Amino acid sequence: MRTTTQRATGGLTATEAALLGLLALRGPQSGYGLKKAVDTSVGYFWKPAKTQIYAVLPRLVTSGLATRRAIVQADRPDKSVYRLTPAGRRALNDWLEAPPEGDGDRTPFLLRVYLGGLASPESLARHVSARRDEAESLKAELEAIDARKGVGAEGDYHASLTRRYGLAYAEAVTGWASAVDRELGA
Amino acid sequence: MRTTTQRATGGLTATEAALLGLLALRGPQSGYGLKKAVDTSVGYFWKPAKTQIYAVLPRLVTSGLATRRAIVQADRPDKSVYRLTPAGRRALNDWLEAPPEGDGDRTPFLLRVYLGGLASPESLARHVSARRDEAESLKAELEAIDARKGVGAEGDYHASLTRRYGLAYAEAVTGWASAVDRELGA
DNA sequence: TTCGCCATGTAACTAGTTACATGATTCC
DNA sequence: GGAATCATGTAACTAGTTACATGGCGAA
């Protein structure tokens, strides 16, 4: 039931792990590139602000988990490219093996449902159907990605697992919301 | 896709709203009492540290959303009892009507799944089955509560909606995890 | 000419966390 | 004798946020 991503004695934060992981999967990147990579991969369930990415990267360098190389460019702004070190790879592995810090708690939506009797019934109904809409568009989005990659594309297995998780979640939410919607209407 | 509970120009934080909501539902309480109330009600999806509760309450008083009354007790420690003001009730209502700040993002578990190819297959399998176990025990817990209250107990409707949400979620997770478990075994 | 992409950051802030501190009373 | 309950807080910290700042290049 923990919320804060906590640095358990030498461990990584989830954001650090995400960045190291993307460096491991996709090779050396700039902060800007990592931001793009995040948005098109783990962005559905882990989307740090870009300033946070720029804050984390130098930290990784000073703790020896990554190296920075300055790249001078003529036509574009100069950039810093970060590369995973063996120590970084080890730290990432430790993080991957460690039990996940709690998620699923902190759900302001449910707080509104729980307290729904204090507001107008219409307000609750609006929240519920908005939730259903969100879940449906999440589902559509994930299905579109599935379609774009073929099922069983190589190198996509673990990513597809997260999409399937998202789909199961979305379907659970739409099912719940439809039922509640009907009840509130009656 | 926001994570941080944000104070949108005069708005409440979710923790403030939770406390005001419990004061509205259950009447005047001490910080200690509110902590108990949180644990036995919204604790499944919103569980602030007790120090946070003690930090928030005086803030509610200074912004006129609650009043504090000191109660001197002979046999127990003295306490402060907080009571909702009309302004507090209004602020709560505004919060209840407002669209929920994003949740569902920030899922370190999925980060581990996504990066599962970087660690040993056994590690991923362990995470997945741990997740299934958690979901199953959540389900059991929620069903136990449902059984304890009878179905359709008065004053329990909105709370029961959150339990049903939790059940749908738990079932989605167990379904996903069982399928993935089988795949990883093969 | 305007807009979007590339590219990196600073400054100010905040909602939350853990660890620590205190002390009487009541129940086993 | 020891543990749980009642009851409230301080101190130190942190991972994240938004708003702001800068500026050249290429394409419509």
XYZ file of C-alpha atoms (C1' of nucleotides) in Angstrom:
428
model
C 0.000 0.000 0.000
C 2.930 2.326 -0.519
C 2.615 5.267 -2.834
C 5.840 7.134 -2.963
C 8.449 5.653 -5.163
C 11.025 5.100 -2.556
C 14.737 4.743 -2.731
C 15.143 1.633 -0.591
C 18.783 1.823 0.463
C 20.681 2.121 -2.741
C 17.733 1.122 -4.915
C 16.502 3.011 -7.922
C 13.403 5.092 -8.280
C 10.945 3.850 -10.859
C 11.817 6.758 -13.116
C 15.501 5.948 -12.929
C 14.725 2.325 -13.686
C 12.522 3.294 -16.609
C 15.280 5.384 -18.139
C 17.965 2.768 -17.564
C 15.618 0.180 -19.019
C 15.040 2.182 -22.166
C 18.764 2.758 -22.513
C 19.223 -0.990 -22.221
C 16.526 -1.798 -24.748
C 17.168 0.915 -27.307
C 20.771 1.878 -26.841
C 22.288 5.294 -26.066
C 19.930 8.232 -26.153
C 19.675 11.899 -25.332
C 17.251 13.228 -22.751
C 15.070 14.424 -25.568
C 15.186 11.025 -27.220
C 14.345 9.324 -23.963
C 11.336 11.528 -23.555
C 10.111 10.402 -26.969
C 10.915 6.808 -26.113
C 8.952 7.040 -22.891
C 5.954 8.505 -24.661
C 5.844 5.718 -27.209
C 6.484 2.827 -24.867
C 5.937 2.939 -21.126
C 4.017 6.199 -21.308
C 0.727 4.514 -20.538
C 1.763 3.633 -17.044
C 4.822 5.743 -16.384
C 5.088 9.244 -17.777
C 7.527 11.540 -15.963
C 7.666 15.228 -16.819
C 10.491 16.073 -19.150
C 12.147 18.207 -16.498
C 12.246 15.153 -14.302
C 14.041 13.211 -17.011
C 16.593 15.991 -17.331
C 16.983 15.997 -13.561
C 17.470 12.253 -13.277
C 20.046 11.736 -16.018
C 22.941 13.657 -14.427
C 22.216 11.783 -11.204
C 22.676 8.506 -13.035
C 26.023 9.732 -14.292
C 27.310 10.820 -10.900
C 26.338 7.500 -9.381
C 28.127 5.649 -12.141
C 25.079 4.026 -13.691
C 25.398 5.828 -16.997
C 27.943 7.877 -18.909
C 27.334 11.113 -20.739
C 28.869 12.090 -24.024
C 28.487 15.540 -25.498
C 27.614 15.559 -29.176
C 28.146 18.766 -31.082
C 25.770 19.203 -33.981
C 25.858 21.699 -36.801
C 22.257 21.940 -37.913
C 20.574 21.048 -34.624
C 21.197 21.983 -30.999
C 24.035 20.112 -29.335
C 23.021 17.210 -27.191
C 24.186 14.822 -24.471
C 23.953 11.157 -25.187
C 23.687 8.782 -22.247
C 24.889 5.219 -22.236
C 24.270 2.456 -19.722
C 27.286 1.252 -17.733
C 27.731 -2.285 -16.409
C 26.984 -0.945 -12.927
C 23.821 0.593 -14.311
C 22.871 -2.684 -15.856
C 23.369 -4.395 -12.493
C 21.344 -1.787 -10.614
C 18.566 -2.184 -13.154
C 18.600 -5.908 -12.683
C 18.290 -5.563 -8.937
C 15.354 -3.252 -9.401
C 13.706 -5.646 -11.804
C 13.982 -8.498 -9.327
C 12.723 -6.471 -6.372
C 9.052 -6.600 -5.437
C 7.131 -3.716 -7.009
C 6.354 -0.781 -4.783
C 2.616 -0.665 -4.280
C 0.400 0.707 -6.944
C -3.312 0.661 -7.357
C -3.817 2.710 -4.243
C -4.375 6.451 -4.646
C -7.464 6.475 -6.792
C -9.192 9.840 -6.513
C -11.967 8.587 -8.739
C -13.028 6.017 -6.157
C -12.893 8.661 -3.479
C -15.531 10.548 -5.429
C -17.624 7.425 -5.807
C -17.378 6.614 -2.124
C -18.499 10.107 -1.208
C -21.067 10.151 -4.013
C -23.950 10.415 -1.588
C -22.754 13.866 -0.582
C -23.143 15.342 -4.047
C -25.916 15.250 -6.606
C -26.712 11.919 -8.251
C -26.109 13.551 -11.622
C -22.586 14.409 -10.616
C -21.805 10.812 -9.780
C -23.419 9.653 -13.006
C -21.261 12.066 -14.956
C -18.108 10.758 -13.293
C -19.064 7.182 -13.986
C -19.808 7.680 -17.635
C -16.718 9.798 -18.130
C -14.780 6.914 -16.666
C -16.392 4.489 -19.062
C -15.538 6.733 -21.999
C -11.930 6.931 -20.913
C -11.682 3.181 -20.551
C -13.230 2.645 -23.941
C -10.835 4.980 -25.660
C -7.916 3.366 -23.850
C -9.117 0.045 -25.135
C -9.417 1.361 -28.668
C -5.958 2.831 -28.489
C -4.402 -0.371 -27.263
C -6.194 -2.401 -29.904
C -4.968 -0.028 -32.567
C -1.398 -0.603 -31.423
C -1.931 -4.344 -31.373
C -3.204 -4.157 -34.923
C -0.292 -2.032 -36.081
C 2.268 -4.437 -34.774
C 1.086 -7.877 -35.825
C 0.290 -10.261 -33.008
C 3.457 -12.055 -32.021
C 5.879 -9.550 -33.517
C 9.378 -10.326 -32.364
C 10.733 -8.198 -29.561
C 7.217 -7.104 -28.717
C 6.189 -9.822 -26.302
C 6.713 -7.994 -23.017
C 5.240 -4.793 -24.357
C 2.216 -6.732 -25.554
C 1.778 -8.173 -22.085
C 1.328 -4.673 -20.724
C -1.203 -3.938 -23.455
C -3.149 -7.026 -22.562
C -3.110 -5.918 -18.940
C -4.441 -2.559 -19.995
C -7.178 -4.196 -22.032
C -8.264 -6.411 -19.164
C -8.329 -3.380 -16.915
C -10.272 -1.313 -19.436
C -12.826 -4.034 -19.877
C -13.269 -4.390 -16.141
C -13.873 -0.664 -15.864
C -16.338 -0.499 -18.744
C -18.233 -3.465 -17.346
C -18.447 -1.903 -13.916
C -19.334 1.520 -15.278
C -22.090 0.217 -17.552
C -23.688 -1.657 -14.702
C -23.501 1.325 -12.364
C -24.761 3.591 -15.095
C -27.855 1.448 -15.526
C -28.448 1.378 -11.795
C -28.168 5.106 -11.417
C -30.527 5.637 -14.295
C -33.174 3.509 -12.614
C -2.320 11.504 -17.132
C -1.589 13.618 -14.109
C -0.193 12.022 -11.000
C 0.303 14.614 -8.372
C -2.744 15.578 -6.459
C -2.837 19.185 -7.383
C -4.381 22.162 -5.778
C -6.102 23.696 -8.795
C -6.607 27.297 -7.736
C -8.438 27.066 -4.485
C -9.305 23.413 -4.917
C -8.737 20.724 -2.338
C -6.197 17.979 -2.352
C -7.628 14.490 -2.377
C -6.526 13.994 1.213
C -8.274 17.150 2.310
C -11.383 16.046 0.457
C -11.217 12.601 2.019
C -11.054 14.078 5.515
C -13.801 16.597 4.882
C -15.884 13.819 3.380
C -15.476 11.616 6.409
C -16.334 14.534 8.664
C -19.465 15.035 6.592
C -20.445 11.378 6.661
C -19.559 10.535 10.232
C -19.663 13.795 12.099
C -16.977 15.539 14.154
C -13.811 13.543 14.768
C -10.317 13.837 16.130
C -7.264 13.247 13.969
C -6.881 9.891 15.602
C -10.495 9.040 14.906
C -10.154 10.134 11.318
C -7.186 7.870 10.896
C -9.313 4.952 12.080
C -12.151 6.054 9.845
C -9.863 6.209 6.831
C -8.508 2.739 7.503
C -11.955 1.217 7.680
C -13.481 3.015 4.720
C -11.497 4.627 1.933
C -8.273 2.943 3.018
C -8.281 0.635 0.030
C -7.740 3.433 -2.410
C -6.652 6.373 -0.286
C -4.477 5.843 2.744
C -2.500 8.890 3.878
C 0.122 8.563 6.589
C -1.127 9.644 9.983
C 1.355 12.498 10.078
C -0.211 13.763 6.905
C -3.622 13.740 8.519
C -2.274 15.722 11.445
C -0.655 18.126 9.002
C -3.798 18.665 6.954
C -6.286 19.270 9.748
C -4.871 22.588 11.025
C -4.723 23.745 7.420
C -8.431 23.082 7.075
C -9.050 25.191 10.150
C -6.983 28.157 8.992
C -8.752 28.146 5.646
C -12.116 28.086 7.355
C -13.217 24.681 6.129
C -13.336 23.139 9.586
C -13.318 24.226 13.202
C -11.271 22.725 15.999
C -12.469 22.206 19.512
C -10.136 21.109 22.276
C -11.523 18.363 24.455
C -9.911 17.799 27.810
C -10.125 14.229 28.965
C -9.382 12.757 32.362
C -8.560 9.169 31.642
C -7.249 9.553 28.068
C -4.999 12.094 26.353
C -6.690 15.351 25.463
C -7.808 15.656 21.899
C -8.918 18.087 19.220
C -12.216 17.464 17.564
C -12.750 18.849 14.088
C -16.079 19.814 12.643
C -17.028 20.664 9.089
C -18.074 24.262 8.416
C -20.547 25.347 5.735
C -17.602 26.650 3.715
C -15.971 23.249 4.081
C -19.092 21.587 2.913
C -19.138 23.846 -0.150
C -15.481 23.224 -0.935
C -16.099 19.505 -0.661
C -18.992 19.773 -3.042
C -16.887 21.592 -5.593
C -14.253 18.906 -5.333
C -16.828 16.190 -5.752
C -18.138 17.769 -8.924
C -14.720 18.373 -10.427
C -13.236 15.843 -12.831
C -10.948 13.409 -11.015
C -7.244 14.029 -11.276
C -5.731 11.199 -13.269
C -5.116 7.884 -11.676
C -4.195 4.569 -13.141
C -0.906 5.874 -14.392
C 2.193 5.228 -12.288
C 2.207 1.467 -12.194
C 5.682 0.216 -11.298
C 4.485 -3.336 -11.734
C 3.885 -2.814 -15.443
C 7.265 -1.187 -15.774
C 8.746 -4.444 -14.573
C 6.650 -6.431 -17.005
C 7.596 -4.194 -19.901
C 11.276 -4.574 -19.102
C 10.834 -8.268 -18.309
C 13.082 -9.324 -21.155
C 16.029 -7.731 -19.385
C 15.777 -9.957 -16.326
C 15.421 -13.685 -15.878
C 12.148 -15.302 -16.964
C 11.777 -16.657 -13.439
C 11.829 -13.153 -12.046
C 8.976 -12.083 -14.276
C 7.042 -15.224 -13.420
C 7.480 -14.469 -9.731
C 6.155 -10.950 -10.172
C 3.165 -12.156 -12.126
C 2.141 -14.810 -9.667
C 2.701 -12.487 -6.731
C 0.362 -10.099 -8.454
C -2.238 -12.793 -8.886
C -1.982 -13.691 -5.210
C -2.455 -10.086 -4.195
C -5.484 -9.703 -6.431
C -6.979 -12.884 -5.081
C -6.587 -11.813 -1.503
C -8.019 -8.400 -2.304
C -10.991 -10.146 -3.810
C -11.418 -12.340 -0.754
C -11.201 -9.359 1.522
C -13.805 -7.406 -0.406
C -16.120 -10.377 -0.527
C -15.762 -10.818 3.207
C -16.837 -7.230 3.730
C -19.761 -7.672 1.368
C -20.814 -10.706 3.348
C -20.518 -8.899 6.667
C -22.721 -6.063 5.574
C -25.674 -7.701 3.881
C -26.123 -6.817 0.239
C -28.170 -3.653 0.003
C -27.544 -2.433 3.533
C -28.781 1.114 3.873
C -26.154 3.806 3.745
C -23.722 1.380 2.185
C -24.553 1.844 -1.462
C -21.688 4.123 -2.487
C -19.182 2.183 -0.456
C -20.391 -1.011 -2.087
C -19.847 0.534 -5.500
C -16.177 0.944 -4.698
C -16.023 -2.659 -3.561
C -17.562 -3.812 -6.795
C -15.011 -1.754 -8.676
C -12.273 -3.427 -6.668
C -13.709 -6.848 -7.426
C -13.886 -6.181 -11.145
C -10.323 -4.953 -11.051
C -9.141 -7.950 -9.040
C -10.809 -10.361 -11.427
C -9.266 -8.653 -14.421
C -5.847 -8.967 -12.811
C -6.244 -12.609 -11.852
C -7.468 -13.435 -15.336
C -4.541 -11.700 -16.942
C -2.051 -13.167 -14.507
C -3.294 -16.718 -14.910
C -3.037 -16.487 -18.664
C 0.442 -15.014 -18.543
C 1.473 -17.566 -15.965
C 0.481 -20.401 -18.267
C 2.307 -18.817 -21.181
C 5.492 -18.325 -19.231
C 5.376 -21.889 -18.016
C 5.213 -23.178 -21.581
C 5.687 34.114 -41.587
C 4.485 31.101 -38.631
C 4.605 26.787 -36.651
C 6.636 22.658 -35.052
C 10.730 20.099 -34.051
C 15.124 19.761 -31.796
C 17.332 20.273 -27.272
C 18.275 21.477 -22.395
C 17.512 23.301 -18.433
C 16.350 26.699 -13.854
C 13.260 28.083 -10.151
C 9.747 27.594 -7.121
C 6.849 24.620 -5.096
C 4.155 20.611 -2.881
C 1.961 16.584 -1.288
C 3.522 13.171 0.489
C 6.911 9.911 3.100
C 9.724 7.633 7.299
C 11.871 7.928 11.746
C 11.524 9.628 16.118
C 9.350 11.341 20.555
C 6.081 11.192 24.470
C 3.107 9.274 28.006
C -1.046 7.634 30.574
C -4.372 3.800 30.696
C -6.301 -0.542 30.098
C -6.364 -5.303 29.107
C -4.195 -10.059 29.216
C 5.106 -7.406 33.427
C 4.181 -6.203 28.652
C 1.470 -4.924 24.807
C -2.132 -2.421 22.644
C -4.947 1.725 22.553
C -5.533 6.566 22.863
C -3.586 10.855 21.094
C -0.568 14.351 18.826
C 3.024 15.905 16.752
C 8.321 17.486 14.946
C 12.133 16.968 11.763
C 14.244 15.731 7.755
C 13.575 14.424 3.387
C 12.109 13.413 -1.636
C 10.199 12.435 -6.019
C 7.672 14.648 -8.438
C 5.069 18.889 -10.502
C 4.213 23.544 -13.375
C 5.812 27.805 -15.287
C 9.347 30.016 -17.523
C 13.471 30.649 -20.608
C 16.163 30.198 -24.906
C 17.109 29.658 -29.806
C 18.217 27.909 -34.514
C 16.323 25.127 -38.498
C 13.152 23.407 -41.900
C 8.672 23.029 -43.905
C 3.781 24.721 -45.159
